[in-house]
Amino acid sequence: MVLDEAVDVPPSWHYNHKEDDEEKWLDSLEMRLADIYRTAEIPEIRDVVDREPPLSTFDGIKTLITNICQSTRDTYLLGEVLKPYIKKLDFANNECESRRQRNRRANTAKAHPVKIKKIAPTKGQLILWLAEHGYVDGLKYLSGQSFMDTGPHFCRIVMDHYNCYGFPICKGVFSYSSTNLLGHYISEASGLNDEKELGVVQMLMDAGCDPTPLGKNSPLLLALHYKDCIEVIRRMAKNDADFGVISLTNQLQIPDALFVAIYANHSMIPMILMLGGMKIVMKPTVVGVVKNGSRKFKDSVCCELARFRGLLRIIIPFCSVLSLCDKCKEETGCKTQIPTLMSLSRVAYRNGLRSSALLDDDLVVPETIPDYIRQYVLFKENPFDGPEFFEALKDRLQDEFQPVEDFLVDPTDNITQNF
């Protein structure tokens, strides 16, 4: 199990690396142990900081964490170790982000951060060390500390194990400046299908980390950017993650989880719809507002969804309000219709269930219900939903990840053109 072990640093440092660059960077950001713990008086901290020869920042922090986990397990000491370190780490991350923003229009490698050798442990690495030592009380303590929430800084989320046309599309659902411990771990893990990785995720949820926290960037949405996220999404559902949340800054005003799945991981759309218990309101238009120079989505919602093969047919049965423009009616063969009472009842019934209940068919629909009604409530083949719905659904139920562009109606379409 490998985390992205690099701390975000100025892009100029990434691409002009010399023997003494690490020394200069540490000096400029005061990231040495002696700088971080200049005023510390606790013996356990001073014993590590004052060693000769001095430990590197990475090894020093790891030693401090290991000592706490293996001996005192003192949450107060853990806080005294991490508070000053995280303050310096956040400053380094912010330096990277501000420089990346200045270079983002440049057609050079400097506009994009890359992995660098280990200099200072990230928050995800700190969380992993605590989890590997089974220090659950330490994780519970940190989950309630605001100094651990800042970030993640999305300049790092451009690594190979993510699948997205960039967070610019999904920025509306990642509008907060913080996440929780689970979000930090997920944003840095190299994958989410290994038993050890899944074990850490489960440990964090058991320690009180919500997969869909209010007012913070959602670990659930971060997980959806991984190709191999099926099992971790199931575990989040068992933890009653809320798949129906809609952020105010979500440009389509459809559930955030569905929004991210559409643009990052189409094969997850059926699972997200089934677990969401969601009522989708598809209004004729979304009136965009230009804010901070950013162009907002202005077209009809149906027009945006119609860019993807079969997507409208999948979503229509989950709509409590449905309005399609004439162009979409003609091109997709779908039509505006008033949802039937039976359809609204199904949506309302599923919407009243927790995601953990939606994982279990037997809990969703009592066995005494006629079989064809059971099939209807469970969105399995039935006499009421058209065959086109199930064909489009099966199209996305693949064993292997499929790139989002494979589902575009027009292969030459620029997926980012409306954002």
Short mmCIF file of C-alpha atoms in Angstrom, two decimals:
data_model
loop_
_atom_site.label_atom_id
_atom_site.label_comp_id
_atom_site.label_asym_id
_atom_site.label_seq_id
_atom_site.Cartn_x
_atom_site.Cartn_y
_atom_site.Cartn_z
CA MET A 1 0.00 0.00 0.00
CA VAL A 2 1.58 3.24 -1.14
CA LEU A 3 0.47 6.79 -0.57
CA ASP A 4 1.45 9.78 -2.61
CA GLU A 5 4.21 10.57 -0.15
CA ALA A 6 5.17 13.95 -1.56
CA VAL A 7 4.31 17.25 -0.02
CA ASP A 8 3.09 19.85 -2.50
CA VAL A 9 5.90 22.26 -3.26
CA PRO A 10 6.39 25.10 -5.74
CA PRO A 11 6.47 23.75 -9.33
CA SER A 12 9.76 25.57 -9.93
CA TRP A 13 11.30 23.26 -7.33
CA HIS A 14 9.94 20.16 -9.08
CA TYR A 15 11.56 20.89 -12.39
CA ASN A 16 14.87 22.48 -11.37
CA HIS A 17 15.99 19.87 -8.89
CA LYS A 18 19.66 20.04 -7.90
CA GLU A 19 21.62 18.57 -5.02
CA ASP A 20 21.02 21.54 -2.75
CA ASP A 21 17.43 22.33 -3.80
CA GLU A 22 15.97 20.35 -0.90
CA GLU A 23 18.10 22.31 1.54
CA LYS A 24 17.04 25.65 0.07
CA TRP A 25 13.36 24.70 0.04
CA LEU A 26 13.38 23.50 3.64
CA ASP A 27 15.15 26.69 4.71
CA SER A 28 12.69 28.96 2.89
CA LEU A 29 9.61 27.25 4.35
CA GLU A 30 11.13 26.48 7.75
CA MET A 31 10.21 22.82 7.45
CA ARG A 32 13.12 21.42 9.45
CA LEU A 33 12.34 19.76 12.77
CA ALA A 34 14.30 22.46 14.60
CA ASP A 35 12.13 25.16 12.97
CA ILE A 36 8.84 23.35 13.51
CA TYR A 37 9.46 22.64 17.19
CA ARG A 38 11.57 25.69 18.05
CA THR A 39 9.51 26.48 21.17
CA ALA A 40 8.60 22.91 22.15
CA GLU A 41 9.55 21.96 25.71
CA ILE A 42 7.99 18.49 26.03
CA PRO A 43 10.83 15.97 26.67
CA GLU A 44 9.44 13.36 24.25
CA ILE A 45 9.56 15.93 21.43
CA ARG A 46 12.92 17.47 22.33
CA ASP A 47 14.53 14.02 22.52
CA VAL A 48 13.80 13.48 18.82
CA VAL A 49 14.37 17.06 17.62
CA ASP A 50 17.78 17.42 19.34
CA ARG A 51 19.31 14.22 18.02
CA GLU A 52 22.71 14.34 16.34
CA PRO A 53 23.01 14.10 13.45
CA PRO A 54 19.59 15.73 12.97
CA LEU A 55 16.79 13.58 11.60
CA SER A 56 15.12 14.57 8.36
CA THR A 57 11.64 16.06 8.64
CA PHE A 58 10.06 12.88 7.27
CA ASP A 59 12.00 10.53 9.57
CA GLY A 60 11.59 12.83 12.57
CA ILE A 61 7.80 13.05 12.30
CA LYS A 62 7.59 9.31 11.70
CA THR A 63 9.70 8.66 14.80
CA LEU A 64 7.53 10.93 16.94
CA ILE A 65 4.32 9.24 15.73
CA THR A 66 5.79 5.75 16.17
CA ASN A 67 6.95 6.53 19.72
CA ILE A 68 3.47 7.73 20.68
CA CYS A 69 1.78 4.69 19.15
CA GLN A 70 4.16 2.20 20.75
CA SER A 71 4.41 3.71 24.22
CA THR A 72 2.30 6.48 25.76
CA ARG A 73 -0.63 6.59 23.31
CA ASP A 74 -1.21 10.07 24.74
CA THR A 75 -3.64 12.07 22.60
CA TYR A 76 -2.44 15.33 24.16
CA LEU A 77 1.13 14.56 23.08
CA LEU A 78 -0.15 13.59 19.63
CA GLY A 79 -1.79 17.00 19.32
CA GLU A 80 1.37 18.80 20.46
CA VAL A 81 3.36 16.93 17.81
CA LEU A 82 0.95 17.50 14.94
CA LYS A 83 -0.39 21.04 15.48
CA PRO A 84 2.85 22.91 14.68
CA TYR A 85 3.76 20.46 11.93
CA ILE A 86 0.40 20.73 10.16
CA LYS A 87 0.63 24.53 10.31
CA LYS A 88 3.92 24.40 8.39
CA LEU A 89 2.61 21.73 6.02
CA ASP A 90 -0.47 23.78 5.16
CA PHE A 91 1.76 26.75 4.38
CA ALA A 92 3.83 24.61 2.00
CA ASN A 93 0.68 23.30 0.31
CA ASN A 94 -0.70 26.81 -0.08
CA GLU A 95 2.57 27.96 -1.64
CA CYS A 96 2.31 25.18 -4.20
CA GLU A 97 -1.33 25.96 -4.95
CA SER A 98 -0.78 29.69 -5.39
CA ARG A 99 2.12 29.12 -7.77
CA ARG A 100 0.20 26.48 -9.68
CA GLN A 101 -2.66 28.94 -10.12
CA ARG A 102 -0.26 31.52 -11.52
CA ASN A 103 1.15 28.97 -13.97
CA ARG A 104 -2.06 27.15 -14.90
CA ARG A 105 -2.41 28.91 -18.26
CA ALA A 106 1.16 28.19 -19.23
CA ASN A 107 1.66 25.33 -21.67
CA THR A 108 4.59 23.96 -19.71
CA ALA A 109 5.23 21.17 -17.27
CA LYS A 110 5.55 23.75 -14.52
CA ALA A 111 1.79 24.20 -14.57
CA HIS A 112 1.29 20.73 -13.11
CA PRO A 113 2.64 19.26 -9.87
CA VAL A 114 4.40 15.91 -9.96
CA LYS A 115 5.46 13.31 -7.44
CA ILE A 116 8.75 14.12 -5.76
CA LYS A 117 10.91 12.20 -3.31
CA LYS A 118 9.97 12.04 0.33
CA ILE A 119 10.59 15.29 2.18
CA ALA A 120 7.72 15.70 4.61
CA PRO A 121 4.81 13.33 5.37
CA THR A 122 1.39 14.36 4.12
CA LYS A 123 -1.77 14.19 6.21
CA GLY A 124 -2.69 10.97 4.47
CA GLN A 125 0.65 9.46 5.46
CA LEU A 126 0.17 10.54 9.09
CA ILE A 127 -3.27 8.93 9.11
CA LEU A 128 -1.85 5.73 7.60
CA TRP A 129 0.84 5.46 10.28
CA LEU A 130 -1.74 5.80 13.05
CA ALA A 131 -3.97 3.21 11.37
CA GLU A 132 -1.10 0.75 10.87
CA HIS A 133 -0.40 0.91 14.61
CA GLY A 134 -4.10 0.43 15.37
CA TYR A 135 -4.23 3.71 17.28
CA VAL A 136 -8.00 4.18 17.02
CA ASP A 137 -8.17 6.61 19.95
CA GLY A 138 -5.65 8.81 18.16
CA LEU A 139 -7.77 8.78 15.00
CA LYS A 140 -10.88 9.60 17.02
CA TYR A 141 -9.03 12.50 18.65
CA LEU A 142 -7.79 13.89 15.33
CA SER A 143 -11.22 13.55 13.70
CA GLY A 144 -12.45 16.24 16.10
CA GLN A 145 -9.52 18.63 15.55
CA SER A 146 -9.99 21.46 13.06
CA PHE A 147 -6.26 21.71 12.28
CA MET A 148 -6.47 18.36 10.45
CA ASP A 149 -9.39 19.37 8.23
CA THR A 150 -7.76 21.86 5.85
CA GLY A 151 -7.43 20.67 2.26
CA PRO A 152 -6.98 18.42 0.44
CA HIS A 153 -5.28 20.74 -2.00
CA PHE A 154 -6.59 19.57 -5.32
CA CYS A 155 -3.43 20.44 -7.22
CA ARG A 156 -2.24 16.99 -6.14
CA ILE A 157 -5.27 15.22 -7.59
CA VAL A 158 -3.89 14.80 -11.08
CA MET A 159 -2.20 11.45 -10.50
CA ASP A 160 -2.63 8.41 -12.74
CA HIS A 161 -4.98 6.58 -10.40
CA TYR A 162 -7.63 9.28 -10.75
CA ASN A 163 -10.10 9.39 -13.62
CA CYS A 164 -11.51 12.81 -14.28
CA TYR A 165 -11.33 15.56 -16.85
CA GLY A 166 -9.84 17.63 -14.10
CA PHE A 167 -11.42 19.01 -11.01
CA PRO A 168 -12.45 22.14 -12.94
CA ILE A 169 -15.58 20.23 -14.01
CA CYS A 170 -16.29 18.98 -10.49
CA LYS A 171 -15.25 22.14 -8.68
CA GLY A 172 -18.88 22.96 -7.91
CA VAL A 173 -19.11 19.91 -5.65
CA PHE A 174 -15.67 20.51 -4.13
CA SER A 175 -16.29 24.08 -3.08
CA TYR A 176 -15.16 23.76 0.53
CA SER A 177 -11.68 24.41 1.90
CA SER A 178 -11.62 21.37 4.16
CA THR A 179 -12.35 17.66 4.41
CA ASN A 180 -12.08 15.08 7.21
CA LEU A 181 -9.48 12.38 7.91
CA LEU A 182 -11.23 9.97 5.57
CA GLY A 183 -11.10 12.53 2.76
CA HIS A 184 -7.37 13.10 3.30
CA TYR A 185 -6.62 9.39 3.22
CA ILE A 186 -8.71 8.74 0.10
CA SER A 187 -7.26 11.71 -1.78
CA GLU A 188 -3.75 10.29 -1.40
CA ALA A 189 -4.16 6.51 -1.57
CA SER A 190 -2.79 4.73 -4.64
CA GLY A 191 -5.94 2.61 -4.87
CA LEU A 192 -9.02 1.58 -2.92
CA ASN A 193 -9.42 -2.14 -3.62
CA ASP A 194 -6.62 -3.58 -1.49
CA GLU A 195 -7.70 -5.19 1.79
CA LYS A 196 -5.29 -3.00 3.77
CA GLU A 197 -6.61 0.17 2.13
CA LEU A 198 -10.19 -0.91 2.71
CA GLY A 199 -9.26 -1.72 6.30
CA VAL A 200 -7.97 1.81 6.87
CA VAL A 201 -11.15 3.27 5.34
CA GLN A 202 -13.27 1.10 7.63
CA MET A 203 -11.17 2.04 10.67
CA LEU A 204 -11.63 5.74 9.91
CA MET A 205 -15.40 5.36 9.54
CA ASP A 206 -15.49 3.38 12.80
CA ALA A 207 -13.55 6.25 14.39
CA GLY A 208 -16.37 8.61 13.47
CA CYS A 209 -15.35 9.94 10.04
CA ASP A 210 -18.48 10.61 7.99
CA PRO A 211 -18.18 9.67 4.28
CA THR A 212 -20.47 12.62 3.43
CA PRO A 213 -19.76 15.32 6.04
CA LEU A 214 -21.76 18.55 5.99
CA GLY A 215 -19.80 21.66 5.07
CA LYS A 216 -16.71 19.74 3.95
CA ASN A 217 -15.48 18.15 0.74
CA SER A 218 -16.95 14.66 0.56
CA PRO A 219 -14.76 11.52 0.83
CA LEU A 220 -17.49 9.72 -1.13
CA LEU A 221 -17.03 12.07 -4.08
CA LEU A 222 -13.25 11.76 -3.86
CA ALA A 223 -13.53 7.95 -3.92
CA LEU A 224 -15.61 8.06 -7.11
CA HIS A 225 -12.57 9.30 -9.02
CA TYR A 226 -10.86 5.93 -8.58
CA LYS A 227 -11.31 3.17 -11.15
CA ASP A 228 -11.53 0.52 -8.44
CA CYS A 229 -13.99 2.11 -6.04
CA ILE A 230 -16.91 -0.36 -5.99
CA GLU A 231 -16.07 -1.99 -2.66
CA VAL A 232 -15.24 1.26 -0.87
CA ILE A 233 -18.53 2.78 -2.09
CA ARG A 234 -20.36 -0.28 -0.72
CA ARG A 235 -18.69 0.19 2.65
CA MET A 236 -19.65 3.85 2.67
CA ALA A 237 -23.23 2.85 1.87
CA LYS A 238 -23.19 0.43 4.82
CA ASN A 239 -22.11 3.43 6.89
CA ASP A 240 -25.22 5.27 5.62
CA ALA A 241 -23.45 7.76 3.37
CA ASP A 242 -25.88 10.27 1.85
CA PHE A 243 -25.88 9.80 -1.94
CA GLY A 244 -28.56 12.44 -2.49
CA VAL A 245 -26.68 15.57 -1.35
CA ILE A 246 -26.81 18.47 -3.83
CA SER A 247 -24.32 21.29 -3.31
CA LEU A 248 -25.49 24.84 -3.89
CA THR A 249 -22.63 25.29 -6.35
CA ASN A 250 -23.39 22.09 -8.28
CA GLN A 251 -23.91 23.43 -11.80
CA LEU A 252 -26.50 20.84 -12.86
CA GLN A 253 -28.32 20.65 -9.51
CA ILE A 254 -28.50 16.87 -9.66
CA PRO A 255 -27.12 14.81 -6.74
CA ASP A 256 -23.39 15.44 -6.30
CA ALA A 257 -22.51 11.73 -6.39
CA LEU A 258 -24.33 11.31 -9.70
CA PHE A 259 -22.68 14.45 -11.07
CA VAL A 260 -19.18 13.14 -10.27
CA ALA A 261 -19.96 9.65 -11.60
CA ILE A 262 -21.10 11.14 -14.91
CA TYR A 263 -17.86 13.02 -15.48
CA ALA A 264 -15.38 10.71 -13.75
CA ASN A 265 -16.66 7.13 -13.61
CA HIS A 266 -19.64 6.18 -15.80
CA SER A 267 -19.57 2.54 -14.73
CA MET A 268 -20.57 3.65 -11.22
CA ILE A 269 -23.75 5.44 -12.35
CA PRO A 270 -26.10 2.43 -11.87
CA MET A 271 -24.76 1.76 -8.38
CA ILE A 272 -25.01 5.43 -7.38
CA LEU A 273 -28.61 5.64 -8.59
CA MET A 274 -29.60 2.44 -6.81
CA LEU A 275 -27.98 3.44 -3.52
CA GLY A 276 -29.08 7.04 -3.57
CA GLY A 277 -32.78 6.67 -2.99
CA MET A 278 -32.74 9.97 -4.84
CA LYS A 279 -35.41 12.19 -6.32
CA ILE A 280 -33.98 13.97 -9.35
CA VAL A 281 -35.57 17.25 -10.37
CA MET A 282 -34.79 17.94 -14.02
CA LYS A 283 -35.93 21.49 -14.71
CA PRO A 284 -35.98 22.99 -18.21
CA THR A 285 -32.92 25.19 -17.64
CA VAL A 286 -30.29 26.14 -15.14
CA VAL A 287 -29.77 29.89 -15.19
CA GLY A 288 -26.04 30.44 -14.87
CA VAL A 289 -24.43 33.19 -12.86
CA VAL A 290 -20.94 34.40 -13.64
CA LYS A 291 -19.01 34.51 -10.37
CA ASN A 292 -15.34 35.34 -9.88
CA GLY A 293 -14.83 35.20 -13.62
CA SER A 294 -15.95 31.57 -13.85
CA ARG A 295 -18.47 30.64 -16.53
CA LYS A 296 -21.45 28.79 -15.12
CA PHE A 297 -23.51 26.14 -16.90
CA LYS A 298 -26.35 27.82 -18.80
CA ASP A 299 -27.83 25.22 -21.14
CA SER A 300 -30.75 22.90 -20.46
CA VAL A 301 -29.82 20.09 -18.08
CA CYS A 302 -31.23 17.56 -20.49
CA CYS A 303 -28.92 18.84 -23.27
CA GLU A 304 -25.86 18.25 -21.11
CA LEU A 305 -26.94 14.74 -20.10
CA ALA A 306 -27.87 13.90 -23.70
CA ARG A 307 -24.20 14.19 -24.66
CA PHE A 308 -23.74 10.73 -23.10
CA ARG A 309 -25.12 7.60 -24.70
CA GLY A 310 -28.21 6.25 -22.93
CA LEU A 311 -27.81 8.48 -19.88
CA LEU A 312 -31.20 10.22 -20.09
CA ARG A 313 -32.99 6.88 -20.31
CA ILE A 314 -31.29 5.74 -17.10
CA ILE A 315 -32.07 8.90 -15.17
CA ILE A 316 -35.70 9.47 -16.22
CA PRO A 317 -37.18 6.76 -13.91
CA PHE A 318 -35.54 8.51 -10.95
CA CYS A 319 -37.04 11.92 -11.78
CA SER A 320 -39.81 13.46 -9.71
CA VAL A 321 -39.85 16.43 -12.09
CA LEU A 322 -38.94 15.94 -15.74
CA SER A 323 -38.76 18.44 -18.56
CA LEU A 324 -36.96 17.81 -21.86
CA CYS A 325 -36.33 20.31 -24.63
CA ASP A 326 -37.54 19.59 -28.17
CA LYS A 327 -34.00 18.88 -29.39
CA CYS A 328 -33.43 16.18 -26.77
CA LYS A 329 -36.83 14.62 -27.41
CA GLU A 330 -35.95 14.26 -31.08
CA GLU A 331 -32.37 13.07 -30.67
CA THR A 332 -32.86 10.62 -27.80
CA GLY A 333 -36.37 9.38 -28.42
CA CYS A 334 -37.28 10.32 -24.85
CA LYS A 335 -40.17 12.59 -24.07
CA THR A 336 -41.42 14.88 -21.35
CA GLN A 337 -44.02 13.11 -19.29
CA ILE A 338 -45.82 13.50 -16.01
CA PRO A 339 -44.49 10.83 -13.65
CA THR A 340 -47.12 8.25 -12.79
CA LEU A 341 -48.32 7.85 -9.21
CA MET A 342 -46.70 4.43 -9.20
CA SER A 343 -43.36 5.88 -10.32
CA LEU A 344 -43.49 8.69 -7.76
CA SER A 345 -44.35 6.18 -5.04
CA ARG A 346 -41.32 4.07 -5.93
CA VAL A 347 -39.00 7.08 -5.86
CA ALA A 348 -40.50 8.34 -2.58
CA TYR A 349 -40.28 4.89 -0.96
CA ARG A 350 -36.63 4.39 -1.89
CA ASN A 351 -35.81 7.96 -0.92
CA GLY A 352 -37.03 7.22 2.61
CA LEU A 353 -34.54 4.38 3.07
CA ARG A 354 -30.97 4.64 4.30
CA SER A 355 -28.25 3.62 1.86
CA SER A 356 -27.39 0.63 4.08
CA ALA A 357 -30.93 -0.69 3.59
CA LEU A 358 -30.72 -0.18 -0.17
CA LEU A 359 -27.77 -2.60 -0.27
CA ASP A 360 -30.07 -5.43 0.79
CA ASP A 361 -32.95 -6.30 -1.55
CA ASP A 362 -34.81 -8.26 1.11
CA LEU A 363 -34.88 -5.26 3.45
CA VAL A 364 -36.05 -2.88 0.72
CA VAL A 365 -39.11 -4.87 -0.36
CA PRO A 366 -40.95 -7.33 1.92
CA GLU A 367 -41.17 -10.83 0.46
CA THR A 368 -44.96 -10.76 0.76
CA ILE A 369 -45.15 -8.17 -2.06
CA PRO A 370 -46.00 -9.66 -5.50
CA ASP A 371 -42.88 -10.50 -7.47
CA TYR A 372 -43.51 -8.04 -10.31
CA ILE A 373 -43.89 -5.21 -7.77
CA ARG A 374 -40.67 -6.30 -6.05
CA GLN A 375 -38.89 -6.18 -9.40
CA TYR A 376 -40.30 -2.72 -10.08
CA VAL A 377 -39.21 -1.28 -6.73
CA LEU A 378 -35.74 -2.82 -7.13
CA PHE A 379 -35.33 -1.50 -10.69
CA LYS A 380 -34.99 -5.01 -12.04
CA GLU A 381 -36.68 -6.19 -15.23
CA ASN A 382 -40.42 -5.64 -14.92
CA PRO A 383 -43.43 -4.88 -17.14
CA PHE A 384 -43.45 -1.15 -16.32
CA ASP A 385 -39.94 0.13 -17.11
CA GLY A 386 -39.13 0.08 -20.82
CA PRO A 387 -36.44 -2.20 -22.30
CA GLU A 388 -34.39 0.86 -23.30
CA PHE A 389 -33.86 1.65 -19.62
CA PHE A 390 -32.40 -1.79 -18.88
CA GLU A 391 -30.30 -1.81 -22.05
CA ALA A 392 -28.74 1.53 -21.10
CA LEU A 393 -28.26 0.30 -17.54
CA LYS A 394 -26.50 -2.89 -18.62
CA ASP A 395 -24.30 -0.87 -20.96
CA ARG A 396 -22.61 0.56 -17.87
CA LEU A 397 -22.47 -2.61 -15.78
CA GLN A 398 -18.99 -3.56 -16.94
CA ASP A 399 -16.39 -5.72 -15.23
CA GLU A 400 -13.66 -3.26 -16.13
CA PHE A 401 -13.46 0.51 -15.95
CA GLN A 402 -14.46 2.33 -19.13
CA PRO A 403 -13.23 5.86 -19.89
CA VAL A 404 -15.94 8.51 -19.81
CA GLU A 405 -15.26 9.49 -23.41
CA ASP A 406 -16.39 6.01 -24.51
CA PHE A 407 -19.95 7.03 -23.61
CA LEU A 408 -20.03 10.27 -25.61
CA VAL A 409 -22.59 10.33 -28.40
CA ASP A 410 -20.16 12.41 -30.46
CA PRO A 411 -16.58 11.06 -30.11
CA THR A 412 -15.20 14.46 -31.13
CA ASP A 413 -17.12 16.23 -28.35
CA ASN A 414 -15.11 18.37 -25.96
CA ILE A 415 -16.35 17.18 -22.61
CA THR A 416 -15.32 20.38 -20.84
CA GLN A 417 -16.97 22.79 -23.27
CA ASN A 418 -19.90 23.69 -21.00
CA PHE A 419 -17.76 24.32 -17.95
#
